[in-house]
Amino acid sequence: MRRRFRAPGRVNLIGDHTDYVGGLVLPIAVDLGVEVEVEPAERIALSSEGATVEVAADGAGEVDGWGRYPAAVAAELAALGRRPVGMDGEVTSDLPAGAGLGSSAALEVAVAVALCALADFALGPLELASACRRAEHRAVGVPCGVLDQAASLLGRAGAALLLDCTTLEYRYVPLPSELAVVVVDSGERALAETGYAERQQELAAGMPSRVRHVETENRRVRDAVAALERGDTTKLGDIFRESHESLGEDYEVSTPELDRLVDRAYAAGAVAARMTGGGFGGSIVVLAARNDAAPLAQELGGRIVRASDGAREITPRRTDSRPGRA
Ligand code: GLA
């Protein structure tokens, strides 16, 4: 029998370029994601839009393109002791790739939950997130933090995830029901890999503006949580604006297009807006009053997303009616 697993993408509300130095992040999982529908097999063979990748059940083998992600996940899980059970099936996605919504993490997590389920291999969500983070490094060499993978695994409907990337302690922060989240894709697909690693090296070398961004961003995550809990939308607007400026001026990961979109969002009546994720392109995140969200999304060419539950099996349960039996 084929089983289906789904892992969502994420939008980080605030706390960017903090995860890989043990800072605070506040993402939501979104109602867009990656699905794998598979049955157990000897090897791993996955197809997506007609292209099939195949590796051994422990990830060994030569792959390129998107196949590097499932191969790397299988290798990381094998290193943790997963039995080499393979799987055969399809990967589908309604999460745009390259929009900065965590599509590679969603793929990693969907594959990981499927591989664990088929081998009856149980790992806690944060162990699994860390394995997927290592898989990202292994697959494409991007030294990312755990933000995207943790959000995809731990997301919760109606809430943001406040995660401390040092202790991996987390709690949920309910989103005020009068606010909607809108994401707007800048359409820019800058090659973030080089700039991303470079920023980390500059931070590690103690470059003052980089350090200042991280310190002030961690403070802004705490302040944003307090403002969300008080329902203080004016304060949220200020905090998001400061975060965007800090990412642009101190961390230098924004782009003129992201800046323009953020300005347009505020001009169109957004409560709060900032670039989100790694930058160098990708998307902005906007908080808007529920009634303003649809016109605002339309004006900016964005879409409303909902805070959603994390990765899980979605195989339909068998019904009780068993054909052929009286
Ligand atoms: C990318 C990385 C994350 C995080 C963000 C910036 O999305 O994958 O780990 O570092 O950039 O916050």
Short mmCIF file of C-alpha atoms and ligand atoms in Angstrom, two decimals:
data_model
loop_
_atom_site.label_atom_id
_atom_site.label_comp_id
_atom_site.label_asym_id
_atom_site.label_seq_id
_atom_site.Cartn_x
_atom_site.Cartn_y
_atom_site.Cartn_z
CA MET A 1 0.00 0.00 0.00
CA ARG A 2 1.23 3.49 -0.85
CA ARG A 3 1.53 5.93 2.01
CA ARG A 4 1.50 9.73 1.73
CA PHE A 5 3.51 12.22 3.74
CA ARG A 6 3.38 16.00 3.60
CA ALA A 7 5.84 18.61 4.84
CA PRO A 8 5.05 22.33 4.76
CA GLY A 9 7.18 25.27 3.71
CA ARG A 10 7.74 28.12 6.13
CA VAL A 11 7.66 31.86 6.44
CA ASN A 12 9.81 33.37 9.13
CA LEU A 13 7.90 36.19 10.83
CA ILE A 14 11.08 37.58 12.39
CA GLY A 15 14.55 36.46 13.48
CA ASP A 16 16.61 36.17 10.29
CA HIS A 17 20.30 35.29 10.11
CA THR A 18 20.20 34.39 13.78
CA ASP A 19 19.63 30.61 13.70
CA TYR A 20 23.17 29.56 12.73
CA VAL A 21 24.57 31.52 15.66
CA GLY A 22 22.16 30.09 18.19
CA GLY A 23 19.69 32.98 18.15
CA LEU A 24 15.91 33.25 18.22
CA VAL A 25 13.53 32.67 15.32
CA LEU A 26 9.76 32.98 14.96
CA PRO A 27 8.53 31.10 11.88
CA ILE A 28 5.16 29.70 10.87
CA ALA A 29 4.68 26.60 8.74
CA VAL A 30 2.45 27.46 5.78
CA ASP A 31 -0.35 25.75 3.90
CA LEU A 32 1.91 25.04 0.92
CA GLY A 33 4.26 22.11 0.93
CA VAL A 34 5.86 19.01 -0.53
CA GLU A 35 4.24 15.56 -0.63
CA VAL A 36 5.73 12.14 -1.16
CA GLU A 37 3.55 9.16 -1.96
CA VAL A 38 5.54 5.95 -1.65
CA GLU A 39 5.62 2.25 -1.03
CA PRO A 40 8.49 0.29 0.50
CA ALA A 41 11.14 -0.92 -1.96
CA GLU A 42 14.69 -2.14 -1.97
CA ARG A 43 16.16 1.14 -3.20
CA ILE A 44 14.98 4.75 -3.12
CA ALA A 45 13.39 5.74 -6.44
CA LEU A 46 11.47 9.00 -6.53
CA SER A 47 10.00 10.76 -9.51
CA SER A 48 8.91 14.32 -9.89
CA GLU A 49 7.49 15.76 -13.09
CA GLY A 50 8.73 12.77 -15.03
CA ALA A 51 12.34 12.84 -13.75
CA THR A 52 13.33 9.92 -11.55
CA VAL A 53 16.22 9.80 -9.12
CA GLU A 54 17.48 6.56 -7.71
CA VAL A 55 19.91 5.81 -4.89
CA ALA A 56 20.52 3.00 -2.42
CA ALA A 57 18.30 2.87 0.67
CA ASP A 58 21.15 4.38 2.71
CA GLY A 59 21.56 7.24 0.23
CA ALA A 60 24.68 5.88 -1.49
CA GLY A 61 24.97 6.59 -5.21
CA GLU A 62 25.51 9.36 -7.73
CA VAL A 63 22.75 11.95 -8.09
CA ASP A 64 22.45 15.55 -9.12
CA GLY A 65 19.77 18.24 -9.14
CA TRP A 66 16.96 17.77 -6.60
CA GLY A 67 17.98 14.13 -6.11
CA ARG A 68 20.84 15.34 -3.91
CA TYR A 69 18.34 16.17 -1.16
CA PRO A 70 16.68 12.76 -0.73
CA ALA A 71 20.07 11.07 -1.08
CA ALA A 72 21.56 13.27 1.63
CA VAL A 73 18.57 12.73 3.95
CA ALA A 74 18.85 8.96 3.54
CA ALA A 75 22.58 9.14 4.28
CA GLU A 76 22.03 11.22 7.44
CA LEU A 77 19.33 8.86 8.68
CA ALA A 78 21.51 5.84 7.95
CA ALA A 79 24.24 7.45 10.07
CA LEU A 80 21.72 7.61 12.91
CA GLY A 81 20.95 3.90 12.58
CA ARG A 82 17.90 3.76 10.33
CA ARG A 83 17.41 0.34 8.72
CA PRO A 84 18.03 0.55 4.95
CA VAL A 85 14.41 0.31 3.79
CA GLY A 86 13.97 1.98 0.39
CA MET A 87 10.88 3.51 -1.17
CA ASP A 88 9.38 3.94 -4.58
CA GLY A 89 7.00 6.73 -5.53
CA GLU A 90 6.27 10.32 -6.45
CA VAL A 91 7.17 13.74 -5.14
CA THR A 92 4.73 16.59 -5.74
CA SER A 93 4.74 20.16 -4.48
CA ASP A 94 2.53 23.23 -4.38
CA LEU A 95 5.31 25.22 -2.74
CA PRO A 96 7.14 27.44 -5.22
CA ALA A 97 10.85 26.58 -5.30
CA GLY A 98 13.29 29.46 -4.94
CA ALA A 99 10.77 31.88 -3.41
CA GLY A 100 12.51 31.74 -0.04
CA LEU A 101 9.72 29.68 1.51
CA GLY A 102 11.90 26.78 2.61
CA SER A 103 11.21 24.47 -0.32
CA SER A 104 14.43 22.47 0.03
CA ALA A 105 13.77 21.94 3.73
CA ALA A 106 10.20 20.84 2.97
CA LEU A 107 11.54 18.28 0.51
CA GLU A 108 14.10 17.04 3.03
CA VAL A 109 11.52 16.78 5.79
CA ALA A 110 8.90 15.04 3.62
CA VAL A 111 11.48 12.45 2.56
CA ALA A 112 12.74 12.10 6.12
CA VAL A 113 9.33 11.44 7.69
CA ALA A 114 8.57 8.92 4.94
CA LEU A 115 11.90 7.10 5.35
CA CYS A 116 11.47 6.98 9.13
CA ALA A 117 7.88 5.71 8.91
CA LEU A 118 8.70 2.96 6.40
CA ALA A 119 11.54 1.68 8.59
CA ASP A 120 9.65 2.14 11.89
CA PHE A 121 12.46 4.44 12.94
CA ALA A 122 11.40 7.02 15.52
CA LEU A 123 13.27 10.28 16.07
CA GLY A 124 12.13 13.37 17.96
CA PRO A 125 11.15 16.34 15.76
CA LEU A 126 14.26 18.33 16.60
CA GLU A 127 16.60 15.40 16.04
CA LEU A 128 14.92 14.93 12.67
CA ALA A 129 15.17 18.68 11.93
CA SER A 130 18.88 18.60 12.77
CA ALA A 131 19.42 15.56 10.54
CA CYS A 132 17.67 17.40 7.68
CA ARG A 133 19.77 20.48 8.34
CA ARG A 134 22.90 18.36 8.03
CA ALA A 135 21.42 16.88 4.85
CA GLU A 136 21.17 20.39 3.38
CA HIS A 137 24.88 20.92 4.08
CA ARG A 138 25.69 17.50 2.64
CA ALA A 139 23.52 17.96 -0.46
CA VAL A 140 24.41 21.46 -1.58
CA GLY A 141 26.97 22.77 0.90
CA VAL A 142 24.74 25.55 2.26
CA PRO A 143 25.70 26.10 5.92
CA CYS A 144 22.11 26.85 6.97
CA GLY A 145 20.71 26.90 10.47
CA VAL A 146 17.81 24.78 11.67
CA LEU A 147 15.05 27.36 11.12
CA ASP A 148 13.43 25.95 7.99
CA GLN A 149 13.53 22.28 8.98
CA ALA A 150 12.31 22.96 12.53
CA ALA A 151 9.41 25.05 11.24
CA SER A 152 8.44 22.35 8.76
CA LEU A 153 8.40 19.72 11.50
CA LEU A 154 7.03 21.69 14.45
CA GLY A 155 4.62 24.13 12.80
CA ARG A 156 1.22 24.51 14.38
CA ALA A 157 -2.05 25.82 12.92
CA GLY A 158 -2.82 29.34 14.10
CA ALA A 159 0.50 29.87 15.85
CA ALA A 160 4.10 30.88 15.32
CA LEU A 161 6.98 28.81 16.66
CA LEU A 162 9.39 30.62 18.97
CA LEU A 163 12.58 28.58 18.83
CA ASP A 164 15.83 29.18 20.69
CA CYS A 165 18.48 27.80 18.35
CA THR A 166 21.01 27.33 21.17
CA THR A 167 18.93 25.21 23.53
CA LEU A 168 16.38 24.08 20.91
CA GLU A 169 13.68 24.96 23.44
CA TYR A 170 10.51 26.21 21.85
CA ARG A 171 7.02 27.39 22.54
CA TYR A 172 4.05 28.46 20.46
CA VAL A 173 2.86 32.03 20.13
CA PRO A 174 -0.77 32.22 18.97
CA LEU A 175 -1.33 34.65 16.12
CA PRO A 176 -4.01 37.24 16.83
CA SER A 177 -7.10 36.18 14.86
CA GLU A 178 -7.50 39.68 13.45
CA LEU A 179 -4.16 39.40 11.59
CA ALA A 180 -3.49 37.63 8.31
CA VAL A 181 -0.11 36.74 6.84
CA VAL A 182 0.67 37.62 3.23
CA VAL A 183 3.83 36.63 1.35
CA VAL A 184 5.03 38.41 -1.75
CA ASP A 185 7.68 36.81 -3.95
CA SER A 186 10.16 39.32 -5.35
CA GLY A 187 10.78 36.98 -8.26
CA GLU A 188 14.50 37.42 -7.68
CA ARG A 189 16.43 34.17 -7.61
CA ALA A 190 19.85 35.47 -6.70
CA LEU A 191 22.40 32.76 -6.05
CA ALA A 192 22.24 33.11 -2.30
CA GLU A 193 24.70 30.33 -1.50
CA THR A 194 27.88 32.37 -1.77
CA GLY A 195 26.56 35.46 -0.03
CA TYR A 196 24.98 33.39 2.72
CA ALA A 197 28.22 31.62 3.64
CA GLU A 198 30.17 34.87 3.29
CA ARG A 199 27.92 36.65 5.83
CA GLN A 200 28.51 33.84 8.29
CA GLN A 201 32.26 34.13 7.90
CA GLU A 202 32.12 37.90 8.39
CA LEU A 203 30.00 37.41 11.50
CA ALA A 204 32.40 34.78 12.84
CA ALA A 205 35.26 37.21 12.22
CA GLY A 206 33.45 39.75 14.41
CA MET A 207 32.53 42.33 11.77
CA PRO A 208 30.73 44.96 13.91
CA SER A 209 27.73 45.61 11.65
CA ARG A 210 27.05 41.87 11.34
CA VAL A 211 27.27 41.38 15.09
CA ARG A 212 24.99 44.37 15.64
CA HIS A 213 22.35 42.87 13.34
CA VAL A 214 22.31 39.58 15.22
CA GLU A 215 22.14 41.22 18.64
CA THR A 216 19.39 43.64 17.69
CA GLU A 217 17.46 40.98 15.75
CA ASN A 218 17.36 38.66 18.76
CA ARG A 219 15.97 41.53 20.82
CA ARG A 220 13.40 42.25 18.14
CA VAL A 221 12.18 38.63 18.19
CA ARG A 222 11.48 38.95 21.93
CA ASP A 223 9.80 42.32 21.41
CA ALA A 224 7.71 40.98 18.54
CA VAL A 225 6.49 38.06 20.67
CA ALA A 226 5.48 40.49 23.41
CA ALA A 227 3.73 42.75 20.88
CA LEU A 228 1.87 39.78 19.34
CA GLU A 229 0.78 38.67 22.80
CA ARG A 230 -0.48 42.18 23.64
CA GLY A 231 -2.01 42.62 20.18
CA ASP A 232 0.07 45.80 19.76
CA THR A 233 0.04 46.21 15.99
CA THR A 234 1.72 49.63 15.99
CA LYS A 235 4.71 48.19 17.81
CA LEU A 236 4.81 45.18 15.44
CA GLY A 237 4.99 47.57 12.50
CA ASP A 238 7.97 49.38 14.04
CA ILE A 239 9.79 46.16 14.90
CA PHE A 240 9.35 44.65 11.42
CA ARG A 241 10.55 47.89 9.83
CA GLU A 242 13.66 47.94 12.02
CA SER A 243 14.33 44.29 11.22
CA HIS A 244 14.13 44.99 7.51
CA GLU A 245 16.48 47.95 7.83
CA SER A 246 18.93 45.97 9.91
CA LEU A 247 18.96 43.14 7.34
CA GLY A 248 19.51 45.69 4.59
CA GLU A 249 21.99 48.09 6.17
CA ASP A 250 23.85 46.02 8.76
CA TYR A 251 23.65 42.51 7.33
CA GLU A 252 23.43 43.55 3.67
CA VAL A 253 21.17 40.76 2.48
CA SER A 254 18.22 42.80 1.20
CA THR A 255 17.82 43.94 -2.39
CA PRO A 256 16.30 47.08 -3.96
CA GLU A 257 13.31 44.99 -5.04
CA LEU A 258 12.69 43.65 -1.53
CA ASP A 259 13.01 47.21 -0.17
CA ARG A 260 10.53 48.46 -2.74
CA LEU A 261 8.03 45.71 -1.89
CA VAL A 262 8.26 46.46 1.84
CA ASP A 263 7.65 50.17 1.21
CA ARG A 264 4.70 49.37 -1.03
CA ALA A 265 3.26 47.03 1.62
CA TYR A 266 3.29 49.76 4.28
CA ALA A 267 1.87 52.26 1.77
CA ALA A 268 -0.94 49.79 1.04
CA GLY A 269 -1.88 49.65 4.72
CA ALA A 270 0.16 46.71 6.04
CA VAL A 271 0.44 46.38 9.81
CA ALA A 272 4.02 45.11 9.43
CA ALA A 273 6.31 44.07 6.58
CA ARG A 274 9.90 42.89 6.13
CA MET A 275 12.04 40.67 3.95
CA THR A 276 12.02 37.10 5.21
CA GLY A 277 14.49 34.22 5.05
CA GLY A 278 18.00 34.35 3.69
CA GLY A 279 17.55 37.38 1.44
CA PHE A 280 19.39 38.16 -1.83
CA GLY A 281 15.89 37.85 -3.33
CA GLY A 282 13.06 35.60 -2.23
CA SER A 283 9.99 36.93 -0.47
CA ILE A 284 8.71 39.54 1.95
CA VAL A 285 6.29 38.71 4.77
CA VAL A 286 3.42 41.06 5.53
CA LEU A 287 1.05 41.14 8.49
CA ALA A 288 -2.25 42.75 7.57
CA ALA A 289 -5.60 43.29 9.22
CA ARG A 290 -7.75 40.36 8.12
CA ASN A 291 -10.11 42.56 6.09
CA ASP A 292 -7.27 44.29 4.30
CA ALA A 293 -5.33 41.14 3.43
CA ALA A 294 -7.03 40.15 0.15
CA PRO A 295 -6.84 43.59 -1.52
CA LEU A 296 -3.31 44.03 -0.22
CA ALA A 297 -2.23 40.63 -1.55
CA GLN A 298 -3.78 41.49 -4.88
CA GLU A 299 -2.15 44.88 -5.10
CA LEU A 300 1.31 43.48 -4.33
CA GLY A 301 0.93 40.26 -6.30
CA GLY A 302 1.22 38.18 -3.13
CA ARG A 303 -0.80 35.44 -1.49
CA ILE A 304 -2.40 34.91 1.88
CA VAL A 305 -0.88 31.96 3.76
CA ARG A 306 -2.15 30.28 6.89
CA ALA A 307 -0.09 29.13 9.85
CA SER A 308 -0.35 25.35 9.54
CA ASP A 309 0.59 22.11 11.24
CA GLY A 310 3.99 20.55 10.69
CA ALA A 311 4.97 17.49 8.66
CA ARG A 312 2.89 14.35 9.03
CA GLU A 313 1.55 11.26 7.34
CA ILE A 314 -1.60 12.02 5.36
CA THR A 315 -2.35 8.54 4.03
CA PRO A 316 -6.15 8.27 3.95
CA ARG A 317 -7.30 5.87 6.60
CA ARG A 318 -8.91 2.72 5.28
CA THR A 319 -12.65 2.78 5.59
CA ASP A 320 -14.53 0.06 7.36
CA SER A 321 -16.38 -1.12 4.28
CA ARG A 322 -14.30 -3.90 2.83
CA PRO A 323 -15.36 -4.71 -0.69
CA GLY A 324 -15.78 -8.40 -1.37
CA ARG A 325 -16.63 -9.25 2.20
CA ALA A 326 -20.10 -9.81 3.51
C1 GLA B 1 17.81 30.47 5.10
C2 GLA B 1 18.42 29.35 5.93
C3 GLA B 1 17.94 29.42 7.37
C4 GLA B 1 18.15 30.81 7.94
C5 GLA B 1 17.60 31.87 7.00
C6 GLA B 1 17.87 33.28 7.47
O1 GLA B 1 16.43 30.30 4.99
O2 GLA B 1 18.05 28.11 5.38
O3 GLA B 1 18.60 28.45 8.14
O4 GLA B 1 19.51 31.05 8.22
O5 GLA B 1 18.10 31.74 5.70
O6 GLA B 1 17.21 33.51 8.66
#
